[in-house]
Amino acid sequence: MKEKLKKFYILIPVLGALLFISILLIIFGTSPIEAFSAILNGAFGSQQKFLNTSAFWVPLLLASTGLLVTFSAGLWNIGIEGQIVMGALAASAVALNVEASKPVMLTLEILAAMGAGGLWAGFTALLKTKGKVNEIFGGLALTNLSIILTNYMISGPWQPPEGGTFRGTAPFASEALFPLLASSKFSPLALILSISALALVGFILSNTYFGLKLKSLGKNHYSAFLLGVSSDKEVFLSMAFCGALAGLGGAVRVLSWFDSLRQSISGGIGYLALLVVMLAAYRVILVPFIAFFFSSILTGSISLQLKTQLHSSLGGILTGVMVLFVILFGDRKKIFKKKMDQNNE
Amino acid sequence: MNNSELIAVLASILLQASPLMIAVMGETISERAGMINLSLDGTMLLSAMAGFIAAYETGNVWLGFLAAMIVGAFFALIIAFGTINLKQSQVAIGFVLTILGDDLSAFLGQNYTRLPGPTLGRYSVPILRDIPILGDLLFNQNVVFYIAVLLTIFVWWFLNKTQPGLQLRSVGERPEAAFARGVNVNLIRYAYSIAGGALVGFAGAAYSLAIKIGWSEGHTRGIGWIALAIVIFGGWAPIRGAFGAILFGATKTLATVLQSKFPEVSVVAFNAIPWILMIFVLLLVSNEWVEDMILKLPKRFHRPLRKFLRVSPPLALGEEFEKK
């Protein structure tokens, strides 16, 4: 009985987060039940809404999948936000400058996006291995540079012909965009790509020597060294792999969620993906479910803002508090360890 | 550019650097005690917002700063509790708080954007302000500047010349040895994390109440990360950290000056300067080839150059301490 109860321990921090948000909502004069049902309705209320939640989910899943690899290697790839942005930029460059049939366009866009994301992550890895610059700082600086580059392109070379609004480029030609389902933003092709990536990563991490090397690197740098794992090479490969998936996620953002390059093209998906993987405690199988859960909260809170004027950052607060509470209190083994040690004495 | 213009530019650099200096001092004392507070960017956003609202509602700037310091101290307390008592990762908690602080500031401050509120103004120091050049540069400044300078001197003195400062450094360098001498390592770490967090909160409010007046979503976004990088560049030393802050303050002013000189270049491009500088300074202080270059020079330059260019973190930075 006690064992069964312990399995539900993880729910306590989640309920704590809901309570926190409820108090916040009451302070702002909104009934929590109404707000939560508005979020649910915004995420799942109609077929269209459900498809849009799924469309938000796909790039988040791609980024989270990439992060599984870097986290396994013990790396904090906070620069993933910039890798998504670079992917979006590269896909836009192809979309704006190449004219070809849809299959050719999509192939080129995807390759360019994965290359650009991988390159940006590779820079971060080289700064770490060759320059001893911590990947958190290298990644953040590169993220900001990628955002500045986006704003520069939008306000300069890629300005729409009717004059720059600083908000985005002109919409791309329809050949450049992902085929979408039922006038939603959801692309089945992008979903297939992201599920394959997840399966590939699950396979690499649990069944290959490369996966074992990464994990040994993440767990203990000294034992990895003894195993003969050249950590520089693994750091580069895992970062570039993650960056390529993040870049693909950026392409999905411009080619299905939007139809052009926008100012905040990633919208914080990279940071959200970091939270997803942290909440999943780095377990592959949990990642798609948590990513979908987060997607529904985020898309739901956007429609909450339209309905009640409450700022859509509420969704971010809910996910953030949840992850914070789970990190702090979710690991019952660690919390109860002290107690057990005392009992054993 | 004539003299008075030059003085105005230099004075503006010092003003831009002031809140950075305060945040750098806060993070420096926290990290010297072994505690990484990675949440600076979120903490500063939330405290800038809280400081503005508190000052707006009460009409008193100092109550605004007080509210901001409480917010900063509270975030640092969460990190200290999570890492010391619950044994979780400092980086993980700090990162989540960064994101959370950003979202909370956007949500809680949503009804207070772009409002005029009370501000902390300029103060001319009598007599000293009449010194030529220096008077205009140093003694006719915003109050935040005086606070930043006095704080830097105080932190330097405290860390290097006092007994409690020695104790602070010992828990960040060799906690076991400090413990063996009867120091309560975790209590000291709690105390300086919270004090450091409060200073970071003060720095956040310095933006909304003095440097970049008012509140809007993402008001100080990015500055917390720059402050964290300056702490590394500063080699965890207060005076050097203050110079790092001035260097980055200068990039902000430089961008404004360059913009007026080269109007044909996109406004956006100049925003890249601090981030390029960030990569550059971090490469400079931690890279191996800098050491190689130093070794190629005559021997008598080795020590001063190494002292000038190279840094090393507190030995027990980010590591938890357990009584044995």
XYZ file of C-alpha atoms in Angstrom:
669
model
C 0.000 0.000 0.000
C 2.732 2.388 0.991
C 4.666 1.562 -2.182
C 1.613 2.368 -4.258
C 1.201 5.695 -2.529
C 4.826 6.573 -3.130
C 4.318 6.297 -6.878
C 1.932 9.216 -6.673
C 4.408 11.332 -4.755
C 5.259 13.163 -7.970
C 1.714 14.575 -7.989
C 2.305 16.604 -4.828
C 4.596 19.200 -6.467
C 2.254 19.372 -9.478
C -0.718 20.070 -7.222
C 1.398 22.596 -5.347
C 2.047 24.432 -8.603
C -1.663 24.484 -9.444
C -2.393 25.878 -5.991
C 0.223 28.603 -6.471
C -1.307 29.623 -9.802
C -4.802 29.588 -8.310
C -3.753 32.029 -5.600
C -2.173 34.242 -8.247
C -5.388 34.180 -10.291
C -7.538 35.045 -7.269
C -5.275 38.030 -6.547
C -5.874 39.173 -10.130
C -9.615 38.819 -9.653
C -10.116 35.781 -11.900
C -11.710 32.545 -10.844
C -9.092 29.750 -11.139
C -11.707 27.253 -12.347
C -12.765 29.603 -15.136
C -9.139 30.283 -16.086
C -8.150 26.616 -16.131
C -11.198 25.665 -18.152
C -10.409 28.492 -20.567
C -6.882 27.104 -20.923
C -8.227 23.577 -21.512
C -10.773 24.886 -23.971
C -8.097 26.911 -25.737
C -5.932 23.826 -26.106
C -8.522 21.126 -26.899
C -11.842 22.942 -27.453
C -12.184 22.067 -31.120
C -10.451 19.988 -33.746
C -8.747 23.137 -34.980
C -7.479 24.013 -31.490
C -6.251 20.476 -30.890
C -4.339 20.550 -34.179
C -2.759 23.892 -33.302
C -1.675 22.545 -29.913
C -0.074 19.659 -31.808
C 1.570 22.114 -34.180
C 3.126 23.896 -31.201
C 4.178 20.519 -29.823
C 6.241 19.357 -32.848
C 9.153 21.846 -32.668
C 9.130 21.619 -28.861
C 9.479 17.854 -29.170
C 12.350 18.227 -31.646
C 14.235 20.572 -29.315
C 13.560 18.378 -26.267
C 14.784 15.314 -28.172
C 18.029 17.081 -29.008
C 18.460 18.103 -25.377
C 18.193 14.470 -24.261
C 21.512 13.939 -26.051
C 23.300 16.975 -24.586
C 21.959 16.367 -21.080
C 23.195 12.756 -21.325
C 26.646 14.145 -22.037
C 26.343 16.407 -18.994
C 26.067 19.604 -21.046
C 23.840 22.609 -20.327
C 22.793 23.552 -23.843
C 20.976 26.755 -22.858
C 21.996 28.108 -26.257
C 19.374 25.869 -27.872
C 17.104 28.897 -28.257
C 19.636 30.407 -30.648
C 20.003 27.130 -32.527
C 16.256 27.176 -33.188
C 16.505 30.785 -34.388
C 19.393 29.936 -36.733
C 17.402 27.039 -38.166
C 14.500 29.395 -38.802
C 16.845 31.933 -40.430
C 18.429 29.346 -42.729
C 15.058 27.908 -43.758
C 13.860 31.454 -44.488
C 16.959 32.172 -46.566
C 16.139 29.170 -48.765
C 12.434 30.030 -48.880
C 13.139 33.599 -49.995
C 15.889 32.897 -52.518
C 15.155 29.553 -54.160
C 12.357 28.721 -56.540
C 11.653 25.028 -57.000
C 8.975 22.393 -56.579
C 7.671 21.678 -53.080
C 9.671 18.469 -52.403
C 12.923 20.098 -53.491
C 12.184 23.243 -51.510
C 11.326 21.380 -48.328
C 14.409 19.166 -48.591
C 16.678 22.180 -49.076
C 15.015 24.135 -46.269
C 15.285 21.232 -43.833
C 18.937 20.575 -44.686
C 19.815 24.271 -44.402
C 18.015 24.590 -41.066
C 19.671 21.497 -39.596
C 23.047 22.663 -40.863
C 22.660 26.152 -39.398
C 21.413 24.879 -36.033
C 24.209 22.320 -35.904
C 26.774 24.948 -36.827
C 25.599 27.317 -34.081
C 25.721 24.509 -31.509
C 29.101 23.457 -32.911
C 30.434 26.968 -32.249
C 29.274 26.679 -28.650
C 30.999 23.287 -28.381
C 34.255 24.629 -29.837
C 34.143 27.633 -27.515
C 33.851 25.129 -24.673
C 36.454 22.594 -25.740
C 39.025 24.870 -27.410
C 38.318 28.117 -25.587
C 37.233 26.872 -22.139
C 34.167 29.109 -22.304
C 31.333 27.454 -20.388
C 28.590 26.306 -22.761
C 25.975 28.278 -20.809
C 27.686 31.608 -21.541
C 28.863 30.770 -25.056
C 25.373 29.534 -25.899
C 23.659 32.609 -24.472
C 25.883 35.047 -26.296
C 25.301 33.159 -29.561
C 21.538 33.099 -28.899
C 21.461 36.861 -28.547
C 23.563 37.281 -31.680
C 21.150 35.052 -33.618
C 18.179 37.119 -32.435
C 19.960 40.340 -33.408
C 20.759 38.832 -36.825
C 17.069 37.965 -37.276
C 15.992 41.492 -36.394
C 18.617 42.865 -38.746
C 17.435 40.701 -41.651
C 13.787 41.590 -41.006
C 14.446 45.311 -40.783
C 16.980 45.347 -43.633
C 17.661 42.925 -46.484
C 14.479 40.869 -46.080
C 12.127 43.795 -45.541
C 8.771 43.189 -47.212
C 8.338 45.317 -50.387
C 5.486 47.385 -48.940
C 7.876 48.759 -46.317
C 9.369 47.362 -43.122
C 7.201 46.989 -40.082
C 10.075 45.411 -38.120
C 7.685 42.552 -37.409
C 8.398 40.029 -40.131
C 9.222 39.249 -43.713
C 6.608 38.948 -46.435
C 4.833 35.539 -46.453
C 6.762 32.821 -48.301
C 5.557 31.206 -51.527
C 3.238 28.271 -50.900
C 5.802 25.839 -52.389
C 8.123 26.747 -49.547
C 5.697 25.814 -46.769
C 5.025 22.473 -45.091
C 1.788 20.801 -46.229
C -0.724 21.529 -43.463
C -3.717 19.580 -42.215
C -7.263 20.973 -42.462
C -6.447 24.718 -42.466
C -4.608 24.389 -39.151
C -0.928 25.012 -38.455
C -0.266 21.293 -38.001
C 2.042 19.490 -40.406
C 1.920 15.651 -40.350
C 5.270 15.539 -42.162
C 6.939 17.542 -39.371
C 5.386 15.224 -36.788
C 6.788 12.162 -38.581
C 10.228 13.773 -38.624
C 10.140 14.565 -34.926
C 8.860 11.132 -33.865
C 11.607 9.488 -35.947
C 14.179 11.736 -34.291
C 12.893 10.741 -30.851
C 13.036 7.043 -31.733
C 16.546 7.461 -33.110
C 17.732 9.226 -29.954
C 16.094 6.608 -27.741
C 17.913 3.934 -29.712
C 21.273 5.741 -29.675
C 21.171 6.395 -25.952
C 20.216 2.896 -24.850
C 21.666 0.620 -27.534
C 24.844 2.057 -28.975
C 28.421 2.490 -27.850
C 28.149 6.211 -28.632
C 25.225 6.465 -26.208
C 27.195 4.661 -23.534
C 30.141 6.987 -24.068
C 27.902 10.038 -23.759
C 26.372 8.771 -20.550
C 29.747 7.960 -19.044
C 30.845 11.450 -19.992
C 27.805 12.984 -18.343
C 28.013 10.892 -15.186
C 31.694 11.256 -14.530
C 34.328 13.000 -16.556
C 37.145 11.050 -14.952
C 35.723 7.601 -15.610
C 34.950 8.682 -19.167
C 38.577 9.621 -19.501
C 39.623 6.169 -18.248
C 37.287 4.520 -20.772
C 39.202 6.326 -23.465
C 36.328 8.618 -24.360
C 37.780 11.700 -25.957
C 35.452 14.161 -24.361
C 36.135 16.978 -26.867
C 34.849 14.907 -29.779
C 31.763 13.717 -27.897
C 30.976 17.235 -26.702
C 31.103 18.500 -30.275
C 29.065 15.652 -31.741
C 26.343 15.744 -29.110
C 26.040 19.527 -29.327
C 25.939 19.529 -33.129
C 23.344 16.732 -33.113
C 21.142 18.666 -30.697
C 21.646 21.853 -32.693
C 20.584 20.123 -35.915
C 17.326 18.951 -34.327
C 16.751 22.403 -32.823
C 17.396 23.934 -36.246
C 14.807 21.604 -37.758
C 12.440 22.812 -35.047
C 13.151 26.382 -36.185
C 12.278 25.422 -39.753
C 8.989 23.943 -38.538
C 8.257 27.244 -36.764
C 8.684 29.389 -39.896
C 7.233 26.902 -42.387
C 4.164 25.686 -40.503
C 3.437 27.700 -37.345
C 4.096 30.958 -39.233
C 4.451 31.468 -42.968
C 7.308 33.961 -42.701
C 10.236 34.906 -40.509
C 9.028 36.818 -37.449
C 10.769 38.812 -34.758
C 10.488 36.366 -31.859
C 10.468 33.356 -34.093
C 11.244 30.768 -31.416
C 9.019 32.281 -28.750
C 11.047 30.654 -25.976
C 10.558 27.091 -27.216
C 14.222 26.308 -26.516
C 13.938 27.348 -22.872
C 10.653 25.473 -22.578
C 12.351 22.359 -23.992
C 14.990 22.587 -21.254
C 12.169 22.567 -18.696
C 10.513 19.590 -20.443
C 13.643 17.474 -20.254
C 14.338 18.503 -16.657
C 10.785 17.561 -15.651
C 11.125 14.257 -17.514
C 14.248 13.636 -15.412
C 16.030 12.859 -18.713
C 13.857 9.789 -19.459
C 13.169 9.449 -23.189
C 9.721 7.914 -22.859
C 8.337 10.752 -20.729
C 9.509 13.535 -23.030
C 6.734 13.493 -25.686
C 3.991 13.423 -23.035
C 5.417 16.252 -20.968
C 6.126 18.251 -24.130
C 2.499 17.808 -25.188
C 1.255 18.752 -21.717
C 3.351 21.939 -21.805
C 2.185 22.721 -25.353
C -1.431 22.544 -24.267
C -0.774 24.865 -21.302
C 1.048 27.383 -23.501
C -1.409 27.434 -26.409
C -4.267 27.426 -23.906
C -2.886 30.442 -22.079
C -2.635 32.360 -25.362
C -6.385 31.964 -25.857
C -6.860 32.796 -22.167
C -5.227 36.159 -22.869
C -7.557 36.791 -25.794
C -10.526 35.984 -23.602
C -9.698 37.580 -20.236
C -6.872 40.043 -20.994
C -4.688 38.106 -18.506
C -1.117 38.085 -19.779
C -0.237 34.809 -21.529
C 2.926 34.480 -19.445
C 0.609 32.710 -16.991
C 1.281 29.502 -18.923
C 5.016 30.012 -18.519
C 4.585 30.593 -14.785
C 2.556 27.384 -14.436
C 5.196 25.276 -16.213
C 8.060 27.031 -14.433
C 6.601 26.608 -10.945
C 5.803 22.977 -11.694
C 9.373 22.219 -12.729
C 10.763 24.178 -9.779
C 8.610 22.245 -7.298
C 9.490 18.924 -8.917
C 13.221 19.704 -8.824
C 12.975 20.837 -5.210
C 10.585 18.262 -3.801
C 10.055 15.626 -6.501
C 13.010 13.450 -5.641
C 11.608 11.741 -2.599
C 14.634 9.440 -2.386
C 16.910 12.381 -1.740
C 14.542 14.064 0.673
C 13.854 10.928 2.680
C 17.435 9.735 2.566
C 18.320 11.763 5.619
C 15.413 10.328 7.524
C 16.276 6.784 6.524
C 19.884 7.293 7.479
C 18.763 8.441 10.880
C 16.462 5.442 11.261
C 19.283 3.073 10.406
C 21.556 4.465 13.036
C 34.062 65.878 -30.077
C 34.904 68.683 -27.641
C 35.765 68.321 -23.970
C 32.332 68.764 -22.478
C 30.917 66.195 -24.904
C 33.656 63.767 -23.942
C 32.932 64.258 -20.258
C 29.244 63.703 -20.911
C 30.032 60.426 -22.703
C 32.337 59.236 -19.910
C 29.778 60.198 -17.269
C 27.127 58.249 -19.144
C 29.413 55.194 -19.276
C 29.831 55.335 -15.488
C 26.075 55.694 -15.041
C 25.336 52.704 -17.307
C 27.929 50.670 -15.415
C 26.550 51.464 -11.941
C 23.716 48.903 -11.661
C 25.955 46.290 -13.294
C 28.578 46.975 -10.620
C 25.998 46.441 -7.875
C 24.787 43.153 -9.405
C 28.377 41.999 -9.909
C 29.191 42.715 -6.241
C 26.155 40.702 -5.146
C 27.057 37.715 -7.306
C 30.722 37.984 -6.342
C 30.110 37.605 -2.619
C 27.684 34.747 -3.275
C 30.122 32.874 -5.532
C 33.087 33.567 -3.257
C 31.122 31.689 -0.595
C 30.689 28.816 -3.076
C 27.109 29.510 -4.179
C 26.284 30.081 -7.862
C 23.164 32.180 -8.312
C 22.475 31.554 -11.990
C 19.049 33.213 -11.783
C 20.394 36.773 -12.129
C 18.521 37.579 -15.330
C 15.158 36.497 -13.895
C 15.901 38.002 -10.479
C 16.721 41.387 -11.971
C 13.600 41.426 -14.134
C 11.341 40.518 -11.233
C 12.993 42.967 -8.845
C 12.956 45.760 -11.439
C 9.212 45.161 -11.750
C 8.602 44.829 -7.988
C 10.733 47.884 -7.247
C 8.851 49.986 -9.749
C 5.404 48.929 -8.512
C 6.319 49.418 -4.842
C 7.732 52.875 -5.565
C 4.756 53.759 -7.798
C 2.173 52.707 -5.204
C 3.877 54.280 -2.174
C 5.464 57.242 -3.936
C 8.719 56.425 -2.160
C 11.743 55.322 -4.207
C 13.490 53.741 -1.232
C 10.515 51.489 -0.486
C 10.851 50.421 -4.124
C 14.469 49.466 -3.581
C 13.518 47.648 -0.384
C 10.876 45.582 -2.188
C 13.371 44.740 -4.921
C 15.947 43.615 -2.365
C 13.385 41.358 -0.700
C 12.585 39.761 -4.084
C 16.275 39.222 -4.817
C 16.923 37.800 -1.359
C 13.929 35.469 -1.699
C 15.142 33.977 -4.995
C 18.595 33.472 -3.495
C 16.959 31.843 -0.470
C 15.180 29.330 -2.741
C 18.510 28.414 -4.333
C 20.246 28.120 -0.956
C 17.448 25.983 0.487
C 17.267 23.769 -2.614
C 20.987 23.170 -2.800
C 22.027 23.094 0.866
C 19.014 21.345 2.394
C 17.593 19.397 -0.543
C 20.936 18.706 -2.259
C 19.763 19.672 -5.734
C 21.811 21.238 -8.532
C 22.530 24.978 -8.227
C 22.501 25.370 -12.006
C 19.151 23.577 -12.446
C 17.328 25.625 -9.802
C 19.000 28.832 -10.965
C 17.962 28.232 -14.558
C 14.335 27.502 -13.681
C 14.233 30.662 -11.550
C 15.639 32.653 -14.493
C 12.724 31.592 -16.687
C 10.215 31.918 -13.857
C 11.387 35.411 -12.898
C 10.978 36.543 -16.494
C 7.427 35.154 -16.781
C 6.385 36.344 -13.319
C 7.609 39.873 -14.056
C 5.610 39.950 -17.296
C 2.470 38.687 -15.558
C 2.580 40.621 -12.289
C 3.679 43.840 -13.978
C 1.121 43.691 -16.796
C -0.957 46.602 -15.450
C 2.036 48.840 -14.724
C 3.750 49.103 -18.097
C 4.902 52.460 -19.438
C 3.726 54.542 -16.501
C 5.608 57.515 -15.094
C 6.699 56.816 -11.537
C 9.030 58.146 -8.868
C 12.710 58.169 -9.768
C 16.026 58.385 -8.035
C 17.749 61.483 -9.319
C 21.080 63.180 -9.535
C 22.972 64.534 -6.549
C 25.872 67.016 -6.764
C 28.374 66.640 -3.970
C 29.052 70.129 -2.551
C 32.624 71.465 -2.998
C 33.828 68.319 -4.823
C 31.572 69.082 -7.780
C 33.621 72.198 -8.484
C 36.807 70.256 -9.245
C 37.432 70.724 -12.961
C 36.572 67.687 -15.147
C 36.450 65.190 -12.235
C 33.689 67.191 -10.621
C 31.371 66.720 -13.571
C 32.472 63.150 -14.102
C 32.338 61.760 -10.569
C 30.526 64.178 -8.268
C 27.552 65.306 -10.291
C 26.096 61.843 -10.837
C 23.005 59.814 -10.150
C 22.799 58.498 -6.579
C 23.061 54.929 -7.935
C 26.606 55.703 -9.047
C 27.713 56.728 -5.543
C 26.097 53.610 -4.096
C 27.856 51.406 -6.650
C 31.280 52.910 -5.977
C 30.947 52.829 -2.190
C 29.650 49.256 -2.366
C 32.595 48.145 -4.512
C 35.078 49.645 -2.059
C 33.215 48.138 0.871
C 33.095 44.628 -0.667
C 36.810 44.811 -1.498
C 37.629 45.873 2.058
C 35.292 43.306 3.592
C 36.607 40.375 1.547
C 40.279 41.144 1.894
C 40.752 43.005 5.161
C 38.267 41.649 7.675
C 37.882 38.456 9.687
C 34.311 37.699 8.471
C 35.590 38.264 4.907
C 38.291 35.663 5.449
C 35.645 33.293 6.763
C 33.506 33.948 3.657
C 36.408 33.111 1.364
C 37.285 30.013 3.362
C 33.832 28.424 2.915
C 34.123 28.996 -0.831
C 37.680 27.698 -1.136
C 38.131 24.963 1.466
C 34.875 24.287 3.299
C 36.290 21.199 5.072
C 39.126 23.217 6.549
C 36.750 25.993 7.571
C 34.470 23.423 9.195
C 37.405 21.903 11.066
C 38.063 25.349 12.515
C 34.535 25.541 13.802
C 32.919 27.579 11.028
C 29.279 26.762 10.292
C 29.799 26.438 6.538
C 26.180 26.132 5.454
C 24.984 28.970 7.665
C 27.629 31.270 6.166
C 26.626 30.168 2.673
C 22.980 30.926 3.435
C 23.875 34.365 4.749
C 25.985 35.479 1.794
C 23.685 33.996 -0.857
C 20.831 35.997 0.603
C 22.898 39.163 0.953
C 24.165 38.738 -2.622
C 20.638 38.149 -3.885
C 19.431 41.314 -2.152
C 22.142 43.331 -3.929
C 21.135 41.806 -7.262
C 17.564 42.852 -6.483
C 18.765 46.380 -5.728
C 20.518 46.437 -9.100
C 17.294 45.391 -10.833
C 15.402 48.283 -9.239
C 18.260 50.641 -10.109
C 17.198 50.149 -13.735
C 13.481 50.746 -13.308
C 13.965 53.649 -10.862
C 17.069 55.435 -12.140
C 18.819 54.204 -15.299
C 16.089 52.951 -17.632
C 13.124 54.499 -15.908
C 9.766 52.751 -15.763
C 8.617 49.199 -16.380
C 7.886 47.258 -19.552
C 7.950 43.561 -20.353
C 11.518 42.265 -20.598
C 12.809 45.575 -19.234
C 16.296 44.355 -18.254
C 16.388 41.103 -20.230
C 19.948 39.948 -20.920
C 21.633 42.176 -18.336
C 21.688 39.475 -15.660
C 23.636 37.168 -17.969
C 26.113 39.930 -18.721
C 26.588 40.497 -14.982
C 27.280 36.764 -14.518
C 29.906 36.885 -17.267
C 31.508 39.986 -15.688
C 31.934 38.100 -12.399
C 34.020 35.509 -14.277
C 35.903 38.169 -16.223
C 36.512 39.971 -12.954
C 38.105 36.837 -11.552
C 35.681 36.905 -8.600
C 37.413 40.071 -7.344
C 35.404 43.247 -6.626
C 37.675 45.942 -8.088
C 38.330 44.011 -11.277
C 34.623 43.177 -11.494
C 33.829 46.896 -11.272
C 36.163 47.580 -14.198
C 34.439 44.803 -16.124
C 31.112 46.509 -15.431
C 32.501 49.811 -16.740
C 33.744 48.032 -19.869
C 30.263 46.669 -20.554
C 28.633 49.967 -19.568
C 30.827 51.542 -22.228
C 29.418 49.233 -24.940
C 25.947 50.620 -24.290
C 27.159 54.203 -24.579
C 29.371 53.277 -27.531
C 26.346 51.895 -29.362
C 24.494 55.193 -28.853
C 27.481 57.252 -30.023
C 28.174 55.028 -33.059
C 24.523 55.158 -33.998
C 24.600 58.944 -34.230
C 27.884 58.858 -36.189
C 26.847 56.153 -38.651
C 23.099 56.564 -39.159
C 23.251 54.413 -42.317
C 24.118 51.283 -40.312
C 21.084 49.508 -38.885
C 20.294 50.330 -35.262
C 20.036 46.612 -34.625
C 23.665 45.844 -35.481
C 25.069 47.830 -32.549
C 23.158 45.695 -30.070
C 25.530 42.876 -30.929
C 28.553 44.604 -29.350
C 28.090 43.462 -25.716
C 27.552 39.828 -26.719
C 30.623 39.739 -28.935
C 32.569 41.364 -26.102
C 31.207 38.724 -23.705
C 32.587 35.863 -25.806
C 35.861 37.715 -26.264
C 36.523 38.453 -22.581
C 35.597 34.931 -21.505
C 38.000 33.538 -24.119
C 40.682 35.864 -22.848
C 40.475 34.900 -19.177
C 40.066 31.154 -19.520
C 41.809 30.119 -22.691
C 44.955 27.999 -22.838
C 46.562 29.908 -25.680
C 46.656 33.042 -23.570
C 48.869 31.084 -21.185
C 51.051 29.930 -24.135
C 51.478 33.508 -25.290
C 52.435 34.661 -21.817
C 55.077 31.925 -21.630
C 56.646 33.164 -24.876
C 57.337 36.571 -23.330
C 60.358 37.387 -21.126
C 60.095 35.819 -17.709
C 59.663 38.989 -15.688
C 56.364 39.669 -17.458
C 54.892 36.263 -16.556
C 53.570 37.016 -13.101
C 52.037 40.460 -13.725
C 50.504 39.388 -17.036
C 49.100 36.213 -15.569
C 47.666 38.209 -12.708
C 46.171 40.646 -15.194
C 44.738 38.176 -17.691
C 44.122 34.832 -16.022
C 41.462 33.999 -13.451
C 40.507 30.971 -11.440
C 37.203 30.337 -9.671
C 36.812 29.681 -5.934
C 37.818 26.040 -5.454
C 34.542 24.845 -3.952
C 32.290 26.916 -6.263
C 29.013 25.099 -6.897
C 29.922 22.170 -4.678
C 27.764 21.072 -1.808
C 29.226 20.679 1.624
C 28.387 17.785 3.886
C 29.563 17.386 7.454
C 31.665 14.262 7.803
